[in-house]
């Protein structure tokens, strides 16, 4: 677990900070650490996310070019609130929801909606790549068809489908990678 916080991760973050500015460089460092933690253990440490939230709020409030504390707080709440339903549906883990809230601290409230859309797009692309790599694409398509069919059947019957009705999983995706790629993609698209 100590290798997750390797010195080179923070060196890359410092270089990104010098290139893109303190706020985005720090965000890149926290996202990079979260990606490595998620890939290694399929968990995102709470300490990392909470430290990122505090730093994001402070950076937005006190550094030049920040959107202000209120925007950062709104970004945190929107980031958390937008991904919370996905956690409640058991589509993603709690660490992913908290990580998106941390991203909201750094990006502020207006940008978190675009970041979320880009993250969902990146997650879709990564899940396709992941299923192809695991040679489970056919099973993934079967699962999607099954879930759609069960949703229609339950809706026609007046109830909602439960997770017990779903077919077997093709594996888990370290979603911190999708959050990092979606965040970077949105920021590049907006011209940083």
CSV table of C-alpha atoms in Angstrom, one decimal:
chain,number,residue,atom,x,y,z
A,1,UNK,CA,0.0,0.0,0.0
A,2,UNK,CA,2.9,2.4,0.6
A,3,UNK,CA,4.0,2.2,-3.0
A,4,UNK,CA,0.7,3.9,-3.9
A,5,UNK,CA,2.0,7.1,-2.5
A,6,UNK,CA,5.3,6.8,-4.3
A,7,UNK,CA,7.5,9.9,-4.6
A,8,UNK,CA,7.2,9.9,-8.4
A,9,UNK,CA,3.5,10.3,-8.3
A,10,UNK,CA,3.9,13.5,-6.4
A,11,UNK,CA,6.8,14.5,-8.7
A,12,UNK,CA,4.5,14.2,-11.7
A,13,UNK,CA,1.8,16.2,-9.9
A,14,UNK,CA,4.4,18.9,-9.1
A,15,UNK,CA,5.4,19.0,-12.8
A,16,UNK,CA,1.7,19.2,-13.8
A,17,UNK,CA,1.2,22.0,-11.3
A,18,UNK,CA,4.1,24.0,-12.8
A,19,UNK,CA,2.6,23.4,-16.2
A,20,UNK,CA,-1.1,24.0,-15.5
A,21,UNK,CA,-1.1,25.9,-12.3
A,22,UNK,CA,-1.4,25.0,-8.7
A,23,UNK,CA,-5.1,24.1,-8.6
A,24,UNK,CA,-5.0,21.7,-11.5
A,25,UNK,CA,-1.6,20.3,-10.6
A,26,UNK,CA,-2.8,19.4,-7.1
A,27,UNK,CA,-6.0,17.9,-8.6
A,28,UNK,CA,-3.9,15.8,-10.9
A,29,UNK,CA,-1.8,14.6,-8.0
A,30,UNK,CA,-4.7,13.6,-5.9
A,31,UNK,CA,-6.4,11.9,-8.9
A,32,UNK,CA,-3.2,10.0,-9.8
A,33,UNK,CA,-2.8,8.7,-6.3
A,34,UNK,CA,-6.5,7.7,-6.3
A,35,UNK,CA,-6.0,5.8,-9.6
A,36,UNK,CA,-3.0,3.9,-8.3
A,37,UNK,CA,-4.8,3.1,-5.0
A,38,UNK,CA,-7.9,1.9,-6.8
A,39,UNK,CA,-5.9,-0.2,-9.3
A,40,UNK,CA,-3.9,-1.8,-6.5
A,41,UNK,CA,-6.7,-2.6,-3.9
A,42,UNK,CA,-10.0,-1.6,-5.6
A,43,UNK,CA,-10.4,0.9,-2.8
A,44,UNK,CA,-9.8,4.7,-2.6
A,45,UNK,CA,-8.5,5.7,0.8
A,46,UNK,CA,-10.7,8.0,2.8
A,47,UNK,CA,-7.6,9.9,4.0
A,48,UNK,CA,-6.6,10.7,0.5
A,49,UNK,CA,-10.1,11.9,-0.5
A,50,UNK,CA,-10.6,14.0,2.6
A,51,UNK,CA,-7.2,15.6,2.3
A,52,UNK,CA,-8.1,16.4,-1.3
A,53,UNK,CA,-11.4,18.0,-0.3
A,54,UNK,CA,-9.7,20.2,2.3
A,55,UNK,CA,-6.9,21.2,-0.2
A,56,UNK,CA,-9.5,21.8,-2.9
A,57,UNK,CA,-11.6,24.0,-0.7
A,58,UNK,CA,-8.5,26.0,0.5
A,59,UNK,CA,-7.1,26.4,-3.0
A,60,UNK,CA,-10.4,27.6,-4.4
A,61,UNK,CA,-10.8,30.1,-1.5
A,62,UNK,CA,-7.3,31.5,-1.2
A,63,UNK,CA,-5.3,31.1,-4.4
A,64,UNK,CA,-5.6,33.6,-7.3
A,65,UNK,CA,-7.7,32.2,-10.1
A,66,UNK,CA,-9.9,30.2,-7.7
A,67,UNK,CA,-13.7,30.4,-8.0
A,68,UNK,CA,-14.1,30.9,-4.3
A,69,UNK,CA,-15.1,28.8,-1.3
A,70,UNK,CA,-18.8,28.8,-2.1
A,71,UNK,CA,-18.3,27.5,-5.6
A,72,UNK,CA,-15.9,24.8,-4.2
A,73,UNK,CA,-18.5,23.8,-1.6
A,74,UNK,CA,-21.2,23.6,-4.3
A,75,UNK,CA,-18.9,21.5,-6.5
A,76,UNK,CA,-18.4,19.1,-3.6
A,77,UNK,CA,-22.1,18.8,-2.9
A,78,UNK,CA,-23.0,18.4,-6.6
A,79,UNK,CA,-20.2,15.9,-7.2
A,80,UNK,CA,-21.4,13.9,-4.2
A,81,UNK,CA,-25.1,14.2,-5.1
A,82,UNK,CA,-24.8,13.4,-8.8
A,83,UNK,CA,-23.0,10.1,-8.1
A,84,UNK,CA,-24.8,9.1,-4.9
A,85,UNK,CA,-27.7,7.5,-6.8
A,86,UNK,CA,-25.2,5.3,-8.7
A,87,UNK,CA,-23.9,4.1,-5.3
A,88,UNK,CA,-27.4,3.4,-4.0
A,89,UNK,CA,-28.1,1.3,-7.1
A,90,UNK,CA,-24.8,-0.6,-6.5
A,91,UNK,CA,-23.3,0.6,-9.8
A,92,UNK,CA,-20.2,2.1,-8.1
A,93,UNK,CA,-18.5,2.2,-4.8
A,94,UNK,CA,-18.6,4.8,-2.1
A,95,UNK,CA,-15.0,5.8,-2.7
A,96,UNK,CA,-15.9,6.7,-6.3
A,97,UNK,CA,-18.7,9.0,-5.0
A,98,UNK,CA,-16.3,10.7,-2.5
A,99,UNK,CA,-13.7,11.1,-5.2
A,100,UNK,CA,-16.1,12.9,-7.5
A,101,UNK,CA,-17.0,15.1,-4.6
A,102,UNK,CA,-13.3,15.9,-4.2
A,103,UNK,CA,-13.0,16.7,-7.9
A,104,UNK,CA,-16.0,19.1,-7.4
A,105,UNK,CA,-14.0,21.0,-4.8
A,106,UNK,CA,-11.2,21.6,-7.3
A,107,UNK,CA,-13.4,22.4,-10.4
A,108,UNK,CA,-16.2,24.3,-8.7
A,109,UNK,CA,-19.9,24.1,-9.2
A,110,UNK,CA,-20.3,25.1,-12.9
A,111,UNK,CA,-17.8,22.6,-14.2
A,112,UNK,CA,-18.7,19.5,-12.2
A,113,UNK,CA,-21.7,18.7,-14.5
A,114,UNK,CA,-19.4,18.6,-17.5
A,115,UNK,CA,-16.8,16.6,-15.6
A,116,UNK,CA,-19.5,14.1,-14.6
A,117,UNK,CA,-20.7,13.6,-18.2
A,118,UNK,CA,-17.2,13.2,-19.4
A,119,UNK,CA,-16.5,10.7,-16.6
A,120,UNK,CA,-19.6,8.6,-17.5
A,121,UNK,CA,-18.4,8.6,-21.1
A,122,UNK,CA,-14.9,7.6,-20.1
A,123,UNK,CA,-16.3,4.9,-17.8
A,124,UNK,CA,-18.3,3.5,-20.7
A,125,UNK,CA,-15.4,3.4,-23.0
A,126,UNK,CA,-13.1,1.9,-20.3
A,127,UNK,CA,-15.7,-0.8,-19.5
A,128,UNK,CA,-15.8,-1.8,-23.1
A,129,UNK,CA,-12.1,-2.0,-23.3
A,130,UNK,CA,-12.0,-3.9,-20.0
A,131,UNK,CA,-14.6,-6.4,-21.1
A,132,UNK,CA,-12.7,-7.0,-24.4
A,133,UNK,CA,-9.4,-7.4,-22.6
A,134,UNK,CA,-11.0,-9.9,-20.2
A,135,UNK,CA,-12.6,-11.7,-23.2
A,136,UNK,CA,-16.0,-11.2,-21.6
A,137,UNK,CA,-17.6,-8.8,-24.1
A,138,UNK,CA,-20.3,-11.4,-25.0
A,139,UNK,CA,-21.2,-11.9,-21.4
A,140,UNK,CA,-21.3,-8.1,-20.8
A,141,UNK,CA,-23.8,-7.7,-23.7
A,142,UNK,CA,-25.9,-10.5,-22.3
A,143,UNK,CA,-25.9,-8.8,-18.9
A,144,UNK,CA,-27.0,-5.5,-20.4
A,145,UNK,CA,-29.8,-7.3,-22.3
A,146,UNK,CA,-30.8,-9.1,-19.1
A,147,UNK,CA,-30.9,-5.9,-17.1
A,148,UNK,CA,-33.0,-4.1,-19.6
A,149,UNK,CA,-35.4,-7.0,-19.9
A,150,UNK,CA,-35.7,-7.3,-16.1
A,151,UNK,CA,-36.3,-3.5,-15.8
A,152,UNK,CA,-39.1,-3.7,-18.3
A,153,UNK,CA,-40.6,-6.7,-16.7
A,154,UNK,CA,-40.5,-5.2,-13.2
A,155,UNK,CA,-41.8,-1.9,-14.4
A,156,UNK,CA,-44.7,-3.7,-16.2
A,157,UNK,CA,-45.4,-5.5,-13.0
A,158,UNK,CA,-45.3,-2.4,-10.9
A,159,UNK,CA,-42.0,-3.1,-9.1
A,160,UNK,CA,-38.3,-2.4,-9.5
A,161,UNK,CA,-35.7,-4.9,-10.3
A,162,UNK,CA,-33.3,-5.8,-7.5
A,163,UNK,CA,-29.6,-6.6,-7.7
A,164,UNK,CA,-30.5,-10.2,-6.9
A,165,UNK,CA,-32.1,-10.5,-10.3
A,166,UNK,CA,-28.9,-9.5,-12.2
A,167,UNK,CA,-26.6,-11.9,-14.1
A,168,UNK,CA,-23.1,-12.6,-13.0
A,169,UNK,CA,-20.6,-9.7,-13.2
A,170,UNK,CA,-17.8,-9.7,-15.8
A,171,UNK,CA,-15.4,-8.0,-13.3
A,172,UNK,CA,-14.8,-4.7,-11.6
A,173,UNK,CA,-13.4,-1.6,-13.1
A,174,UNK,CA,-11.2,0.7,-11.1
A,175,UNK,CA,-13.5,3.7,-11.6
A,176,UNK,CA,-11.0,6.2,-10.3
A,177,UNK,CA,-9.4,5.8,-13.7
A,178,UNK,CA,-12.6,6.9,-15.4
A,179,UNK,CA,-13.0,9.8,-13.1
A,180,UNK,CA,-9.4,10.9,-13.8
A,181,UNK,CA,-9.8,10.5,-17.5
A,182,UNK,CA,-13.2,12.3,-17.6
A,183,UNK,CA,-11.9,15.2,-15.5
A,184,UNK,CA,-8.8,15.6,-17.7
A,185,UNK,CA,-10.9,15.3,-20.8
A,186,UNK,CA,-13.3,17.9,-19.7
A,187,UNK,CA,-10.5,20.3,-18.6
A,188,UNK,CA,-8.7,19.9,-21.9
A,189,UNK,CA,-12.0,20.3,-23.9
A,190,UNK,CA,-12.6,23.5,-22.0
A,191,UNK,CA,-9.1,24.7,-22.7
A,192,UNK,CA,-7.9,24.4,-19.1
